[in-house]
Short mmCIF file of C-alpha atoms and ligand atoms in Angstrom, two decimals:
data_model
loop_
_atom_site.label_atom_id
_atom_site.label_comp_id
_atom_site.label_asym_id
_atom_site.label_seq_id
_atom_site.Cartn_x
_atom_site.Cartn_y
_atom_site.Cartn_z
CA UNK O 17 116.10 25.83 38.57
CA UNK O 18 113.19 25.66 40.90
CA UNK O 19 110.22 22.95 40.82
CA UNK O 20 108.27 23.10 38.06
CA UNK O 21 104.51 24.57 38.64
CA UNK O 22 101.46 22.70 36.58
CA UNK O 23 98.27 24.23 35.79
CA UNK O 24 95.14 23.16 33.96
CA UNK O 25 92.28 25.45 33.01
CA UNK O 26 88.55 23.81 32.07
CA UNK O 27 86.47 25.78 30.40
CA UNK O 28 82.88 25.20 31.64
CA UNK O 29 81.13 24.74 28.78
CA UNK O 30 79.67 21.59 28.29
CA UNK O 31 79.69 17.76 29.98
CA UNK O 32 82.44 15.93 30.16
CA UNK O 33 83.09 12.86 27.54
CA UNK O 34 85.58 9.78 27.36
CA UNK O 35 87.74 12.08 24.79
CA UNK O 36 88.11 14.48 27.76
CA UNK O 37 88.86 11.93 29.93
CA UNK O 38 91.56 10.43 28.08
CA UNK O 39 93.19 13.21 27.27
CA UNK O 40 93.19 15.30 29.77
CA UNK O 41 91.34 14.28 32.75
CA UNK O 42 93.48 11.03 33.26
CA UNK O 43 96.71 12.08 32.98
CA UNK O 44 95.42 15.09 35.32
CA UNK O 45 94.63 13.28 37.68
CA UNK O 46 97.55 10.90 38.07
CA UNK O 47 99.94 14.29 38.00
CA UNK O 48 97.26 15.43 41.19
CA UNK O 49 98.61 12.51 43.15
CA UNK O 50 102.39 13.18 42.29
CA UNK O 51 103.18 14.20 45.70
CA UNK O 52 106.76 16.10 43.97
CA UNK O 53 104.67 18.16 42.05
CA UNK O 54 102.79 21.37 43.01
CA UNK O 55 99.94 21.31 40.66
CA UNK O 56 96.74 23.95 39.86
CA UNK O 57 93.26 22.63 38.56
CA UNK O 58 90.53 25.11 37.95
CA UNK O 59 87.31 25.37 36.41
CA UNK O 60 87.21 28.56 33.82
CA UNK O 61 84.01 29.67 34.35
CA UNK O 62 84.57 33.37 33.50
CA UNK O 63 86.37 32.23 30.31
CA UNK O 64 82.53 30.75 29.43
CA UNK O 65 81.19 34.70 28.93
CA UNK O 66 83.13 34.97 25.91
CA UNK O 67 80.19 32.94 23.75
CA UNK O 68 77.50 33.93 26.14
CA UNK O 69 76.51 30.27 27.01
CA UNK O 70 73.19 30.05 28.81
CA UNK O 71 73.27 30.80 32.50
CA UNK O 72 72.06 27.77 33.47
CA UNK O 73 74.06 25.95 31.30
CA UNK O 74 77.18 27.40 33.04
CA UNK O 75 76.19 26.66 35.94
CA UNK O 76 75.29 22.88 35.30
CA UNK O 77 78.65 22.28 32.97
CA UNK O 78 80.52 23.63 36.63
CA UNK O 79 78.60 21.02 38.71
CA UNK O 80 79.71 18.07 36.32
CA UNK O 81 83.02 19.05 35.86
CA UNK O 82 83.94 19.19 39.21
CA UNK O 83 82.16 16.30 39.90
CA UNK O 84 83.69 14.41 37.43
CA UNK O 85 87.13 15.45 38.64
CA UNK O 86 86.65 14.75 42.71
CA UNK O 87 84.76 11.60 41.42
CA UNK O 88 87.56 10.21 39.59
CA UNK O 89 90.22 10.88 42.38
CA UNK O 90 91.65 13.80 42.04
CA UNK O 91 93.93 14.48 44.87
CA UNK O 92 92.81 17.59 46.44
CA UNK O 93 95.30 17.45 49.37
CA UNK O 94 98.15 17.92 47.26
CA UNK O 95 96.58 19.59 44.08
CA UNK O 96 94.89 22.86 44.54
CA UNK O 97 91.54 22.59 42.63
CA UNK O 98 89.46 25.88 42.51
CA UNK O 99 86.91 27.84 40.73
CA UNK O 100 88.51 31.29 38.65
CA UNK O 101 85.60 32.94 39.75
CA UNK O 102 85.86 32.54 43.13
CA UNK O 103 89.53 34.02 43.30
CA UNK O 104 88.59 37.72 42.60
CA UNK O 105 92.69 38.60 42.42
CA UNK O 106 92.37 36.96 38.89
CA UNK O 107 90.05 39.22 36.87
CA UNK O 108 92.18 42.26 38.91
CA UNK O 109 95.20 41.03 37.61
CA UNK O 110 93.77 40.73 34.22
CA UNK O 111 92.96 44.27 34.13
CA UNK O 112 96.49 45.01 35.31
CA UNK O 113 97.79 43.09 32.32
CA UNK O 114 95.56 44.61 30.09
CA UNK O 115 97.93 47.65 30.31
CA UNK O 116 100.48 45.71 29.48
CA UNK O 117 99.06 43.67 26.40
CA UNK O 118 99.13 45.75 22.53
CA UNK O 119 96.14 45.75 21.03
CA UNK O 120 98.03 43.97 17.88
CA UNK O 121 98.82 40.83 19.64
CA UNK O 122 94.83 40.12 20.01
CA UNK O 123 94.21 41.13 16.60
CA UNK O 124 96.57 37.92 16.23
CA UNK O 125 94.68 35.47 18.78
CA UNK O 126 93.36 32.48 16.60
CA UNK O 127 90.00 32.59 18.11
CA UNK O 128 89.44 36.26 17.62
CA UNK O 129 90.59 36.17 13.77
CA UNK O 130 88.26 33.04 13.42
CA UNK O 131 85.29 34.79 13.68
CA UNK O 132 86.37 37.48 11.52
CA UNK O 133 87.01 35.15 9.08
CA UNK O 134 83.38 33.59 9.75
CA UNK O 135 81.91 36.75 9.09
CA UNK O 136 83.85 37.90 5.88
CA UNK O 137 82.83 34.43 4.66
CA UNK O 138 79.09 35.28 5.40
CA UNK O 139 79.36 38.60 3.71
CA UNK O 140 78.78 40.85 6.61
CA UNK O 141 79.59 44.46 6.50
CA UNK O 142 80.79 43.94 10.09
CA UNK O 143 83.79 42.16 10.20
CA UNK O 144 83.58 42.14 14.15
CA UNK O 145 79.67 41.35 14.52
CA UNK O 146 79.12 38.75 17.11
CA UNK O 147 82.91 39.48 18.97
CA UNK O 148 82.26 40.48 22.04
CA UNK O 149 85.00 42.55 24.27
CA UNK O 150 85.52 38.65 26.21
CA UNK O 151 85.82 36.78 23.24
CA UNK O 152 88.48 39.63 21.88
CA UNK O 153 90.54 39.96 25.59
CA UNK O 154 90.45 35.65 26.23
CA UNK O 155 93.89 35.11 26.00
CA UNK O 156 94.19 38.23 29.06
CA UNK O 157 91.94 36.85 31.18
CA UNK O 158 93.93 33.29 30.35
CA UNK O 159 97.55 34.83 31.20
CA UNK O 160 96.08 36.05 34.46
CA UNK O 161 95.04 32.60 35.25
CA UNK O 162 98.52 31.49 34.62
CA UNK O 163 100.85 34.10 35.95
CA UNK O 164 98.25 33.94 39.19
CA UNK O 165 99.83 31.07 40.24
CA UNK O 166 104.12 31.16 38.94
CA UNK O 167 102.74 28.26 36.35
CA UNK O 168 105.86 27.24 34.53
CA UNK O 169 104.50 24.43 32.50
CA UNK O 170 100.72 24.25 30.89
CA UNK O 171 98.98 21.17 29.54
CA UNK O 172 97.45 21.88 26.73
CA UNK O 173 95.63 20.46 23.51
CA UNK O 174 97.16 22.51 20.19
CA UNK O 175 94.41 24.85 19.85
CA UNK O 176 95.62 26.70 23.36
CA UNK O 177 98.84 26.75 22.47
CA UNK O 178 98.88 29.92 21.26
CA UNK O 179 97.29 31.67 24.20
CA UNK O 180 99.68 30.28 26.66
CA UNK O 181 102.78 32.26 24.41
CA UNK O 182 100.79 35.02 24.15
CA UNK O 183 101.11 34.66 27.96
CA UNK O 184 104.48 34.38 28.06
CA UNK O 185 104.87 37.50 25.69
CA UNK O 186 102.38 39.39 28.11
CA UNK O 187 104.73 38.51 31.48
CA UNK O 188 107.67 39.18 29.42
CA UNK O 189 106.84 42.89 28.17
CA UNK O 190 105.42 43.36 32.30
CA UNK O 191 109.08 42.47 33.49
CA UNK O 192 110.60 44.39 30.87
CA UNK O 193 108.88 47.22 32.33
CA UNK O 194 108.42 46.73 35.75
CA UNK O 195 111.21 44.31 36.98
CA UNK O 196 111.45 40.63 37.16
CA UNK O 197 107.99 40.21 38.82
CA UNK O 198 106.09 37.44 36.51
CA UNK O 199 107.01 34.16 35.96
CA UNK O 200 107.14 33.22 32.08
CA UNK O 201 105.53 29.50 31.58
CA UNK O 202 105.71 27.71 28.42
CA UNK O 203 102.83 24.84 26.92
CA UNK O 204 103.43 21.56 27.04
CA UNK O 205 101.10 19.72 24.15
CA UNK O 206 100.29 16.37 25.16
CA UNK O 207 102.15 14.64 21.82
CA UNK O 208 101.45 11.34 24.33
CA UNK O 209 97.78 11.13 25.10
CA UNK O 210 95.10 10.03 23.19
CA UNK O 211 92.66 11.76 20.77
CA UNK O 212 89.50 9.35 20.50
CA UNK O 213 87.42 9.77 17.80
CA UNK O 214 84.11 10.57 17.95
CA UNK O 215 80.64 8.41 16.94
CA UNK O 216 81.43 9.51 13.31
CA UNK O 217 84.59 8.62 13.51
CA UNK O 218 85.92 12.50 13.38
CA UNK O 219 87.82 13.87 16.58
CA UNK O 220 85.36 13.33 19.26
CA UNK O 221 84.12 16.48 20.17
CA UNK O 222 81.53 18.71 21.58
CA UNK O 223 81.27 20.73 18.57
CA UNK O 224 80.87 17.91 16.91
CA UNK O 225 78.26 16.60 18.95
CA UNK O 226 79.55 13.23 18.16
CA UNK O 227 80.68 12.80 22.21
CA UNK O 228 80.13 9.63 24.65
CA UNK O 229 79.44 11.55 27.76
CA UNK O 230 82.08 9.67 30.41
CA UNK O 231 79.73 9.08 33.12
CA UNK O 232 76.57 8.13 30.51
CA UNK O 233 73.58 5.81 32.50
CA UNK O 234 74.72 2.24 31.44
CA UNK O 235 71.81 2.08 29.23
CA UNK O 236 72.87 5.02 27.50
CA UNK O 237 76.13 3.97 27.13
CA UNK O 238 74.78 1.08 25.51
CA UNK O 239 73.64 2.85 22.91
CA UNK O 240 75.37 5.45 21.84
CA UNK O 241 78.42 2.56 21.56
CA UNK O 242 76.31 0.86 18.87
CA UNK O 243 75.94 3.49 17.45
CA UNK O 244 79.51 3.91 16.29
CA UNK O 245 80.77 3.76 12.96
CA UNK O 246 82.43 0.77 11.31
CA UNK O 247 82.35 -0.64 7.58
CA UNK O 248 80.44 -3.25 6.19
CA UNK O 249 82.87 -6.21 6.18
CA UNK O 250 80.57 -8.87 7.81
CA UNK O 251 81.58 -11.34 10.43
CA UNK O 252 84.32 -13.97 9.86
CA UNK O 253 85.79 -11.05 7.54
CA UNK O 254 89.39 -9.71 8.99
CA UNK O 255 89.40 -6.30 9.94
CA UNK O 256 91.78 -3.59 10.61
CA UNK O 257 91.96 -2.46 13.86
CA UNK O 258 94.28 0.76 12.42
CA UNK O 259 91.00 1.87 11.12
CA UNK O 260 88.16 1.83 13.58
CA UNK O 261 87.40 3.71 16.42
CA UNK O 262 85.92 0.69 18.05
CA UNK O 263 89.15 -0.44 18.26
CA UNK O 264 90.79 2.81 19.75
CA UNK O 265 88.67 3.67 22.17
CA UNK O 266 89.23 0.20 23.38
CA UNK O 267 92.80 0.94 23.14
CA UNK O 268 92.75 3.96 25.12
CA UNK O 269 90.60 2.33 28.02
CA UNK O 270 92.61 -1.24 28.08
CA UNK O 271 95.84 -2.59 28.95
CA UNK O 272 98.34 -3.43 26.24
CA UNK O 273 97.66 -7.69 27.00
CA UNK O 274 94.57 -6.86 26.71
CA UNK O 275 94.43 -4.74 23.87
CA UNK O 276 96.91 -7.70 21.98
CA UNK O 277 93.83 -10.27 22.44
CA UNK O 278 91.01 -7.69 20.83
CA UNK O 279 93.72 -7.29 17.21
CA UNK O 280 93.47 -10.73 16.90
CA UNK O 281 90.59 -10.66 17.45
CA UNK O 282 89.93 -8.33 14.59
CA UNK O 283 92.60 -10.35 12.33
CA UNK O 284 89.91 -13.26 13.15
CA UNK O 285 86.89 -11.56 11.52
CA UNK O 286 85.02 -10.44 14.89
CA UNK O 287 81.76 -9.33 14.15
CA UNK O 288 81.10 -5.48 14.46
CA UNK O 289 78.36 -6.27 16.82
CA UNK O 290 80.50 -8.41 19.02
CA UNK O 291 83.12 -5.92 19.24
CA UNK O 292 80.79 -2.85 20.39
CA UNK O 293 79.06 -5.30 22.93
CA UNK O 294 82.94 -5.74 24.47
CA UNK O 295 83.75 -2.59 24.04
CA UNK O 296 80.36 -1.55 26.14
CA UNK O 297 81.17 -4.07 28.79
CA UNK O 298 84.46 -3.15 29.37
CA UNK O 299 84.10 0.55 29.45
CA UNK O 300 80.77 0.33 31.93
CA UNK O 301 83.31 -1.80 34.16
CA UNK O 302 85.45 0.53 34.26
CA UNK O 303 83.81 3.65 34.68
CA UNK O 304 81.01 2.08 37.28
CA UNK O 305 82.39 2.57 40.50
CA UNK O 306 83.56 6.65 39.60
CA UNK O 307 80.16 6.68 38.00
CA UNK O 308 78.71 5.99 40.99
CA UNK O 309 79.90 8.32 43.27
CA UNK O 310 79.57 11.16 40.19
CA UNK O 311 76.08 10.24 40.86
CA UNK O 312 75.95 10.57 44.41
CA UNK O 313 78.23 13.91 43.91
CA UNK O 314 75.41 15.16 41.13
CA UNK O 315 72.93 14.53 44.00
CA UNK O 316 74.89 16.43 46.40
CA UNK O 317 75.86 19.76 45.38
CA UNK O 318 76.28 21.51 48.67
CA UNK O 319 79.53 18.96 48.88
CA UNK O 320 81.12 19.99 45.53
CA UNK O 321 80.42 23.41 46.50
CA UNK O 322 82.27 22.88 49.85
CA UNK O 323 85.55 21.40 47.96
CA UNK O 324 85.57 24.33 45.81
CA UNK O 325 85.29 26.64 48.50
CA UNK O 326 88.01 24.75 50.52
CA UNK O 327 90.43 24.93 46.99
CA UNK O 328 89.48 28.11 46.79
CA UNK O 329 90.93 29.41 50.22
CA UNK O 330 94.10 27.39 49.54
CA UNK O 331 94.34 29.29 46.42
CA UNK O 332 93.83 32.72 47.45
CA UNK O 333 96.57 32.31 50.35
CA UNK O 334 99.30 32.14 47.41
CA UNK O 335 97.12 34.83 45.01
CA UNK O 336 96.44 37.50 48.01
CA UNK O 337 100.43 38.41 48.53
CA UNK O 338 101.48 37.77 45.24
CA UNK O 339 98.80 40.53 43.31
CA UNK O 340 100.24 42.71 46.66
CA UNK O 341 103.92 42.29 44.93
CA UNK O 342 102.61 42.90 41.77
CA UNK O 343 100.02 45.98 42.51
CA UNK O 344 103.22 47.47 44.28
CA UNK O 345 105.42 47.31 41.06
CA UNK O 346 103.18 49.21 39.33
CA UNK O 347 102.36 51.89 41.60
CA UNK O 348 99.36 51.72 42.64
CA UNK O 349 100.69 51.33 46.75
CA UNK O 350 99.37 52.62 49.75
CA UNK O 351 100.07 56.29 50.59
CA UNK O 352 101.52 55.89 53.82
N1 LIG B 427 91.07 28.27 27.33
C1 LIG B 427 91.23 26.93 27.82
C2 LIG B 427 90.39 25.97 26.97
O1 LIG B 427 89.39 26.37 26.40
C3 LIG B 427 90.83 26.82 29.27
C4 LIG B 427 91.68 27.70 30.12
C5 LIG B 427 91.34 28.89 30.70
C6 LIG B 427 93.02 27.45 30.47
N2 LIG B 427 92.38 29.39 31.39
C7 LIG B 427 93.43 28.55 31.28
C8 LIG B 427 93.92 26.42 30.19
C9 LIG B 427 94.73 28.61 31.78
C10 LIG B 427 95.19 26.49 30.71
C11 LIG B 427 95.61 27.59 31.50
O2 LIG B 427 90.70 24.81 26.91
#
């Protein structure tokens, strides 16, 4: 069996926030610097069309991303890091696959029947208003990302799984037809990592808008942790640390001595108070020195740009050939 390929999509929609971070930006990055492992990191920013974000937006939600990523160490000697739309062989092969994906299987894509749902719920007459044709092809443009690049193995949170089999149904029926061309991947679902809650204590989330944006001004930091939710047992009280996303966010940031000291801590009757001002001053230690050069980074564009570009030409050396296989088993070859 040959070496495993890793590859991790980011849609560009949004800023990053400590639940990204701990669940898939950390681990990310310490598989970047794996120097075994050949690994993929893009940012998605055609995937973005499919809920017609504002431009600007877009474009914004790329610059942070990246930032945050190349700010946090990301190894981009090793890793290939990229931007989807600057590898132009990925929406071709996307159309390519299109001939190869039934209509049926995205009329079965979670995201798709979602908004059907949404809009039978509402009592519309249309049970596809608001879908548009990027929404409804996703998981295409999403197996082209994959199959791109031989990915064998995909990180993903449970909501994705789906696409990434749909993938592997895709590359299977293309093989079927054409030969043993595509390389089949399978998810892997992080059963490990963290999921933080949010401010209100639900899965911290964009959608939510219950986030702590990871690289926050201290000050803002400040107070969006006091902010958090607890219950009203006052100080001297013992508390449960199983219950209070004070406590697990601290969890996820500290180290398991460390982490010992804060649940007694709790079992001592801490005061909420007390507990978010640690929790503030340990995160903002933590995050200061990546904060700072996502700051400088922020400031400097024209350099994230240039990393991109650079990931981008490492990336298209392994797409160029590879859609030349693949345009070949389907025909369409030069004459002569
Ligand atoms: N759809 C993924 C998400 O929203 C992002 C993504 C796009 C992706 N293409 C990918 C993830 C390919 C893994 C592989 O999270």
């Amino acid at each position: 069996m040959s070496q495993d390929i890793y590859l991790t999509g980011i849609t560009t929609t949004g800023t990053p926030h400590i639940g990204n971070y701990v669940g898939a930006i950390r681990p990310g990055i310490a598989a970047s610097q794996d120097k075994s492992k050949q690994n993929y990191y893009f940012l998605a920013d055609y995937h973005s069309l499919a809920k017609n974000e504002d431009p600007d937006r877009i474009s914004q939600s790329t610059l942070e991303i990246a930032a945050s990523w190349l700010a946090l160490g990301l190894d981009t000697e090793n890793a290939v890091f990229y931007r989807q739309s600057d590898i132009p062989e990925i929406p071709e092969l996307t159309w390519i696959l299109h001939g190869m994906t039934a209509k049926g299987l995205m009329n079965r894509a979670h995201s798709y029947k979602a908004s059907v749902q949404a809009n039978t719920e509402s009592g519309s007459r249309d049970p596809d208003k608001g879908v548009t044709m990027a929404l409804y092809s996703y998981p295409i443009l999403m197996a082209a990302d994959i199959l791109m690049f031989k990915a064998t193995r995909v990180p993903v949170g449970r909501d994705q799984k789906q696409h990434v089999e749909m993938a592997r149904d895709i590359a299977q029926r293309f093989n079927h037809h054409y030969g043993d061309v595509l390389v089949l991947p399978e998810p892997v679902i992080g059963e490990t990592t963290a999921v933080l809650a949010g401010l209100d204590g639900r899965k911290m989330s964009k959608s939510y808008n219950n986030t702590i944006p990871l690289f926050a001004p201290e000050k803002r930091l400040r107070k969006l942790i006091m902010k958090i939710k607890t219950n009203s047992l006052e100080p001297g009280e013992p508390k449960d640390p199983s219950d209070s996303t004070l406590f697990d966010i601290y969890k996820a940031f500290a180290t398991a001595e460390e982490t010992a000291a804060i649940e007694q801590a709790y079992a001592d009757g801490i005061a909420w108070g007390e507990m978010k001002q640690t929790l503030f001053e340990y995160i903002n230690t933590h995050l200061a020195p990546a904060r700072e050069e996502y700051d400088r980074l922020i400031a400097n564009p024209a350099e994230v740009e240039r990393a991109l570009l650079a990931g981008a030409e490492k990336a298209r050396a392994i797409a160029g050939p590879y859609l030349a296989v693949i345009r070949h088993a389907i025909g369409i070859r030069p004459l002569g």
